[in-house]
Short mmCIF file of C-alpha atoms in Angstrom, two decimals:
data_model
loop_
_atom_site.label_atom_id
_atom_site.label_comp_id
_atom_site.label_asym_id
_atom_site.label_seq_id
_atom_site.Cartn_x
_atom_site.Cartn_y
_atom_site.Cartn_z
CA MET A 891 124.91 77.32 19.87
CA GLY A 892 125.68 73.90 18.23
CA ASN A 893 122.65 72.10 16.55
CA ALA A 894 122.62 69.19 18.73
CA LEU A 895 122.20 71.11 21.87
CA THR A 896 119.82 73.66 20.34
CA PHE A 897 117.52 70.56 19.22
CA LEU A 898 117.36 69.15 22.61
CA TYR A 899 117.03 72.42 24.37
CA GLY A 900 114.27 73.48 22.02
CA LYS A 901 112.50 70.26 22.31
CA CYS A 902 112.13 69.46 25.88
CA CYS A 903 113.78 72.02 28.30
CA LYS A 904 112.08 74.73 30.47
CA PRO A 905 113.73 77.50 32.31
CA THR A 906 115.03 76.60 35.75
CA THR A 907 113.97 78.32 38.89
CA THR A 908 115.99 79.89 41.61
CA ASP A 909 114.19 78.22 44.39
CA GLU A 910 116.73 75.66 45.87
CA SER A 911 114.06 73.73 47.59
CA LEU A 912 112.98 71.94 44.58
CA ALA A 913 114.64 68.59 43.78
CA PRO A 914 117.47 67.81 42.83
CA HIS A 915 118.80 71.13 41.79
CA SER A 916 116.28 73.92 41.64
CA VAL A 917 114.27 72.39 38.92
CA SER A 918 110.83 71.15 38.82
CA ALA A 919 110.14 67.32 38.37
CA SER A 920 109.57 68.03 34.68
CA THR A 921 112.99 69.22 34.09
CA VAL A 922 114.93 66.82 36.02
CA GLY A 923 117.34 64.58 34.19
CA VAL A 924 118.43 65.02 30.47
CA SER A 925 116.50 68.29 29.89
CA ALA A 926 117.69 69.88 33.03
CA LEU A 927 121.48 69.07 32.04
CA ALA A 928 120.77 70.33 28.59
CA HIS A 929 119.46 73.43 29.91
CA ASP A 930 122.41 74.04 32.28
CA LEU A 931 124.74 73.53 29.49
CA PHE A 932 122.89 76.03 27.31
CA ASN A 933 123.16 78.53 30.30
CA PHE A 934 126.87 77.54 30.79
CA GLU A 935 127.70 78.48 27.17
CA ASN A 936 126.04 81.75 27.48
CA THR A 937 127.12 82.88 31.10
CA SER A 938 129.97 80.49 31.98
CA GLN A 939 128.11 79.91 35.21
CA VAL A 940 127.57 76.41 36.64
CA PRO A 941 124.28 75.80 38.55
CA GLN A 942 123.79 76.97 41.97
CA GLY A 943 123.49 74.04 44.55
CA LEU A 944 125.88 71.72 42.75
CA GLY A 945 128.62 72.27 45.59
CA ARG A 946 126.29 70.51 47.81
CA TYR A 947 126.63 67.34 45.64
CA VAL A 948 130.37 67.57 44.74
CA GLN A 949 133.54 68.22 46.31
CA SER A 950 135.63 70.18 43.80
CA SER A 951 135.73 73.91 43.40
CA ARG A 952 133.47 75.93 41.11
CA LYS A 953 136.46 76.46 38.99
CA ALA A 954 136.84 72.64 38.38
CA GLN A 955 133.02 72.47 37.92
CA ALA A 956 133.26 75.03 35.19
CA LYS A 957 135.92 72.88 33.49
CA TRP A 958 133.58 69.85 33.58
CA TYR A 959 130.80 71.73 32.06
CA ARG A 960 132.86 72.95 29.32
CA LYS A 961 134.09 69.40 28.46
CA ILE A 962 130.60 67.93 28.71
CA LEU A 963 129.30 70.93 26.38
CA GLU A 964 131.73 70.09 23.84
CA ALA A 965 131.01 66.41 23.82
CA TRP A 966 127.31 67.20 23.81
CA LYS A 967 127.54 69.27 20.87
CA GLN A 968 129.61 66.66 18.95
CA ALA A 969 127.21 63.77 19.73
CA LYS A 970 124.82 62.89 16.85
CA PRO A 971 122.25 62.35 18.07
CA PRO A 972 122.64 64.09 21.32
CA PRO A 973 121.62 62.15 24.62
CA GLN A 974 117.93 61.81 24.77
CA THR A 975 117.68 59.12 27.70
CA ALA A 976 118.91 59.32 31.22
CA GLU A 977 121.29 56.34 30.42
CA GLU A 978 122.77 57.87 27.35
CA ALA A 979 123.37 61.05 29.32
CA THR A 980 125.34 59.22 32.26
CA ARG A 981 127.33 57.41 29.60
CA LEU A 982 128.56 60.70 28.00
CA VAL A 983 129.20 62.60 31.34
CA THR A 984 131.05 59.29 32.62
CA GLU A 985 133.25 59.04 29.52
CA VAL A 986 134.04 62.96 29.55
CA LEU A 987 135.01 62.88 33.34
CA GLN A 988 136.57 59.36 33.53
CA ARG A 989 139.68 60.94 34.86
CA ASN A 990 137.95 62.99 37.74
CA GLN A 991 137.23 61.74 41.17
CA LYS A 992 134.34 59.04 41.42
CA ALA A 993 132.76 61.07 44.11
CA ASP A 994 132.51 64.06 41.76
CA VAL A 995 131.20 62.12 39.02
CA GLU A 996 128.61 60.39 40.98
CA GLY A 997 127.66 63.70 42.86
CA LEU A 998 127.02 65.36 39.50
CA LEU A 999 124.82 62.54 38.28
CA SER A 1000 122.89 62.63 41.41
CA PHE A 1001 122.61 66.35 41.15
CA TYR A 1002 120.60 65.76 37.86
CA GLY A 1003 118.83 62.69 39.16
CA LEU A 1004 120.64 60.53 36.42
CA PRO A 1005 121.48 56.81 36.96
CA LEU A 1006 125.04 55.93 38.42
CA PRO A 1007 127.43 54.12 36.18
CA HIS A 1008 127.29 50.87 38.16
CA THR A 1009 123.49 50.66 37.47
CA LEU A 1010 123.70 50.96 33.74
CA VAL A 1011 122.97 47.85 31.53
CA GLU A 1012 125.46 46.60 28.79
CA HIS A 1013 123.58 45.17 26.14
CA SER A 1014 124.58 42.18 23.72
CA THR A 1015 125.84 43.46 20.49
CA GLN A 1016 124.18 40.63 18.41
CA GLY A 1017 120.69 42.12 18.49
CA ALA A 1018 117.66 40.18 16.89
CA PRO A 1019 118.49 37.04 15.04
CA VAL A 1020 118.73 37.23 11.28
CA SER A 1021 117.19 33.79 10.85
CA LEU A 1022 114.56 32.29 13.12
CA PRO A 1023 116.18 30.13 16.12
CA GLU A 1024 114.96 26.62 16.80
CA GLY A 1025 111.57 26.47 18.28
CA ILE A 1026 110.18 29.86 16.94
CA LEU A 1027 106.92 29.37 15.01
CA PHE A 1028 106.59 32.80 13.48
CA GLU A 1029 107.55 36.46 13.86
CA PHE A 1030 106.04 39.74 13.46
CA GLN A 1031 106.59 43.54 13.87
CA THR A 1032 104.22 45.56 16.01
CA LEU A 1033 102.76 49.04 15.58
CA PRO A 1034 104.27 51.58 18.08
CA ALA A 1035 103.49 49.91 21.36
CA CYS A 1036 101.57 51.34 24.39
CA VAL A 1037 99.93 53.82 22.25
CA MET A 1038 96.27 54.62 22.15
CA GLU A 1039 94.75 57.71 20.60
CA ASN A 1040 98.33 59.15 20.11
CA LYS A 1041 98.94 58.96 23.94
CA VAL A 1042 100.92 56.48 26.15
CA ASP A 1043 98.56 53.66 27.37
CA PRO A 1044 100.02 52.22 30.41
CA LYS A 1045 97.19 49.51 30.61
CA ALA A 1046 99.05 47.90 27.83
CA VAL A 1047 101.64 46.62 30.02
CA ALA A 1048 99.92 44.46 32.61
CA ASP A 1049 103.09 43.79 34.50
CA GLY A 1050 106.85 43.36 33.93
CA ASP A 1051 106.39 40.15 31.65
CA THR A 1052 103.19 40.83 29.85
CA ILE A 1053 102.36 43.42 27.15
CA THR A 1054 99.47 43.90 24.79
CA VAL A 1055 100.57 44.87 21.19
CA TYR A 1056 98.81 45.53 18.00
CA VAL A 1057 100.00 44.16 14.61
CA SER A 1058 98.80 45.76 11.31
CA THR A 1059 96.83 43.29 9.13
CA SER A 1060 98.95 43.92 6.30
CA GLU A 1061 101.71 41.91 8.04
CA PRO A 1062 101.98 38.53 6.39
CA VAL A 1063 101.33 36.55 9.74
CA VAL A 1064 97.99 38.33 10.19
CA ALA A 1065 96.75 39.19 6.63
CA SER A 1066 95.42 35.75 5.73
CA SER A 1067 93.58 35.18 8.89
CA VAL A 1068 91.42 38.44 9.10
CA PRO A 1069 87.66 37.50 9.33
CA LYS A 1070 85.61 38.78 6.34
CA GLU A 1071 83.20 40.50 8.71
CA VAL A 1072 86.03 42.56 10.37
CA ASN A 1073 87.31 43.71 6.90
CA LEU A 1074 83.68 44.59 5.98
CA ALA A 1075 83.20 46.50 9.21
CA ALA A 1076 86.36 48.33 8.75
CA VAL A 1077 85.21 49.51 5.32
CA GLN A 1078 81.62 50.38 6.37
CA ARG A 1079 83.26 52.35 9.20
CA ALA A 1080 85.42 54.37 6.97
CA LYS A 1081 82.43 55.30 4.79
CA ALA A 1082 80.35 56.16 7.93
CA ARG A 1083 83.11 58.73 9.03
CA GLU A 1084 83.33 60.14 5.63
CA GLN A 1085 79.63 60.86 5.88
CA ARG A 1086 80.20 62.23 9.48
CA ASN A 1087 77.81 59.44 10.97
CA TYR A 1088 79.90 59.08 13.94
CA PRO A 1089 77.54 57.10 16.07
CA LYS A 1090 77.40 54.49 13.31
CA ALA A 1091 81.27 54.53 12.95
CA ASP A 1092 81.71 54.12 16.74
CA GLU A 1093 79.16 51.14 16.70
CA LEU A 1094 81.16 49.40 13.86
CA HIS A 1095 84.48 50.05 15.66
CA GLN A 1096 83.18 48.40 18.83
CA LYS A 1097 82.17 45.30 16.67
CA ILE A 1098 85.77 45.21 15.37
CA ILE A 1099 87.19 45.55 18.84
CA ASP A 1100 84.97 42.77 20.08
CA SER A 1101 86.57 40.59 17.33
CA GLY A 1102 90.10 41.27 18.66
CA TYR A 1103 91.00 43.86 16.34
CA ARG A 1104 91.04 47.80 16.38
CA VAL A 1105 91.56 50.65 13.99
CA LEU A 1106 94.44 52.82 15.07
CA ASN A 1107 95.62 56.25 13.89
CA ILE A 1108 99.18 55.81 13.15
CA LYS A 1109 100.79 59.16 11.73
CA ASN A 1110 97.48 60.43 10.46
CA GLU A 1111 96.70 57.23 8.80
CA GLU A 1112 94.08 54.72 9.86
CA VAL A 1113 95.40 51.22 10.42
CA LEU A 1114 93.43 48.01 10.85
CA ALA A 1115 95.38 46.06 13.41
CA ARG A 1116 94.92 42.55 15.38
CA LYS A 1117 95.48 42.46 19.03
CA PHE A 1118 97.97 40.23 20.50
CA ARG A 1119 98.86 39.46 24.30
CA ILE A 1120 102.59 38.74 24.61
CA ARG A 1121 104.11 36.81 27.69
CA LEU A 1122 107.74 37.39 27.67
CA LYS A 1123 109.32 33.98 27.50
CA GLY A 1124 111.97 33.07 30.00
CA ILE A 1125 111.32 35.71 32.75
CA ASP A 1126 108.93 36.06 35.63
CA ALA A 1127 108.27 39.62 36.98
CA PRO A 1128 106.65 40.56 40.28
CA GLU A 1129 102.87 40.68 40.14
CA SER A 1130 101.15 44.10 40.35
CA GLN A 1131 100.22 43.52 43.98
CA MET A 1132 103.63 42.29 45.07
CA PRO A 1133 106.56 44.51 46.30
CA PHE A 1134 108.43 46.02 43.36
CA GLY A 1135 105.63 45.27 41.03
CA LYS A 1136 104.71 48.72 39.94
CA GLU A 1137 108.58 49.41 39.27
CA SER A 1138 108.75 46.13 37.21
CA GLN A 1139 105.81 47.28 35.13
CA GLN A 1140 107.05 50.91 34.78
CA GLY A 1141 110.33 49.51 33.76
CA LEU A 1142 108.89 47.44 30.82
CA LEU A 1143 106.60 50.47 29.87
CA LYS A 1144 109.63 52.73 29.55
CA ILE A 1145 111.57 50.31 27.39
CA VAL A 1146 108.79 49.70 24.78
CA GLN A 1147 106.52 52.63 24.72
CA TRP A 1148 106.05 54.34 21.31
CA LYS A 1149 108.55 51.67 19.74
CA SER A 1150 107.66 49.24 17.14
CA LEU A 1151 108.64 45.72 18.53
CA LYS A 1152 109.85 42.58 16.81
CA VAL A 1153 108.19 39.54 18.43
CA LEU A 1154 109.54 35.92 17.88
CA VAL A 1155 106.69 33.59 18.88
CA TYR A 1156 107.29 30.09 20.17
CA GLY A 1157 103.60 29.16 20.95
CA GLU A 1158 100.70 30.10 23.25
CA ASP A 1159 100.35 29.60 27.07
CA GLN A 1160 97.28 28.33 28.90
CA TYR A 1161 95.85 31.90 28.92
CA GLY A 1162 96.02 32.38 25.08
CA ARG A 1163 99.02 34.60 25.28
CA CYS A 1164 101.90 34.47 22.73
CA LEU A 1165 104.98 33.11 24.37
CA GLY A 1166 107.80 35.22 22.85
CA ASP A 1167 111.17 36.83 22.74
CA LEU A 1168 110.74 40.59 22.28
CA TYR A 1169 113.20 43.22 20.61
CA CYS A 1170 113.14 46.83 20.84
CA ASN A 1171 115.55 48.70 18.33
CA GLY A 1172 117.81 45.64 18.34
CA ILE A 1173 117.63 45.29 22.24
CA PHE A 1174 116.51 41.97 23.72
CA VAL A 1175 113.92 43.11 26.28
CA GLN A 1176 114.20 40.05 28.60
CA GLU A 1177 118.04 40.87 28.81
CA GLU A 1178 117.07 44.39 29.77
CA MET A 1179 114.59 43.49 32.42
CA LEU A 1180 116.90 40.95 33.74
CA LYS A 1181 120.06 42.96 33.92
CA LYS A 1182 118.03 45.97 35.53
CA GLY A 1183 116.85 43.60 38.21
CA LEU A 1184 113.11 43.99 37.15
CA ALA A 1185 112.42 40.21 36.78
CA TRP A 1186 113.64 36.70 37.67
CA HIS A 1187 114.86 34.19 35.17
CA TYR A 1188 111.86 31.84 35.04
CA ILE A 1189 113.85 28.70 34.97
CA ALA A 1190 111.02 26.36 35.17
CA CYS A 1191 109.91 27.29 31.68
CA ASP A 1192 113.19 28.32 30.03
CA LYS A 1193 116.57 26.62 30.40
CA ARG A 1194 118.66 29.24 28.41
CA THR A 1195 121.79 29.80 30.60
CA VAL A 1196 122.47 33.30 29.15
CA LEU A 1197 119.02 34.30 31.30
CA ALA A 1198 120.56 32.92 34.58
CA LYS A 1199 123.88 34.89 33.68
CA TRP A 1200 121.90 38.17 33.45
CA GLU A 1201 120.05 37.55 36.48
CA LYS A 1202 123.17 36.78 38.42
CA GLU A 1203 124.75 39.97 37.27
CA ALA A 1204 121.94 42.11 38.61
CA ARG A 1205 122.00 40.14 42.01
CA GLN A 1206 125.64 40.96 42.41
CA LYS A 1207 125.11 44.68 41.86
CA ARG A 1208 122.04 44.44 44.20
CA ILE A 1209 120.01 46.57 41.69
CA GLY A 1210 116.35 46.58 41.32
CA LEU A 1211 114.45 43.93 43.29
CA TRP A 1212 117.69 42.62 44.55
CA ALA A 1213 118.27 45.63 46.72
CA SER A 1214 116.00 43.59 48.97
CA SER A 1215 117.96 40.85 50.91
CA ASN A 1216 115.39 38.19 50.16
CA PRO A 1217 112.70 39.24 47.48
CA GLU A 1218 109.67 36.80 47.37
CA LYS A 1219 109.57 34.92 44.12
CA PRO A 1220 106.44 35.45 41.97
CA TRP A 1221 105.43 31.84 41.43
CA ASP A 1222 105.82 31.49 45.42
CA TRP A 1223 103.52 34.37 45.82
CA ARG A 1224 100.95 33.03 43.29
CA LYS A 1225 101.02 29.81 44.97
CA ASN A 1226 100.40 31.28 48.37
CA ASN A 1227 97.78 33.87 47.22
CA ARG A 1228 95.71 31.47 44.91
CA ARG A 1229 92.03 31.95 45.15
CA GLU A 1230 90.08 29.15 46.86
#
């Protein structure tokens, strides 16, 4: 068994069941997607058998299906690293089976609950700018996003255009502005924990939190960090109470969770949030949100033509919120639902 497949199988796969009533292909919800495909490739290498139920999704014979799995298995083992997201798995399968019938390829992807090729987002290759663009006041790197007590904190993403992040006080943009009382409370808290005086430590931590800071455990090291609320510049996502609001919020959470983010800050809005461009592993987050149909271009506040271009691409594909013929604009919704 190749190292690439062994790695993924060992980390995230569970045995499939023979109950074909479970969606989409006799596996539980926890194994649908990348891990389900990895499991079936592992099983195919050992038994030469394709999964039961696949024939309901594709037109070709089981002999042809075996050829697909043999090709996908070889490509998977050669991939370094192997696919770890649904999008990466779709790209690999699509490339390997590019000469096969479209209906078969899409049927195979649907069998695993993987995104179809036309829904994938092509990212710009430029990544985050090397030098600060015009209008940027400063930049900073965040600690892993949406993580609290080593767990994903979904509340960190209020909706599809607003996120709460924490920045280490060792970052230059933060270091010089940390109040003395916060630094002192952090030192006293550490001493209290050494003495196992946890009530005192908790009391001091609450004082730190009330000042807009927090002590986070990052890789078993305690880090004093400042809290920032970021409003993604140039996009406007559905409010949480609107149709597609939950999907937009979950879309942003999926992009940023556990990731260290680069934030380019233009200034503050009337709510004290930093207006900024967000980059995640070199991907421009606003681009991702627009191309996936998870937000509108907020043209009233940002005239960048490339944002309009990305929104148009999603509209043409009718993906995300554009699957609806006439989705309500969030700025109209806010106007109509403003409290008296």
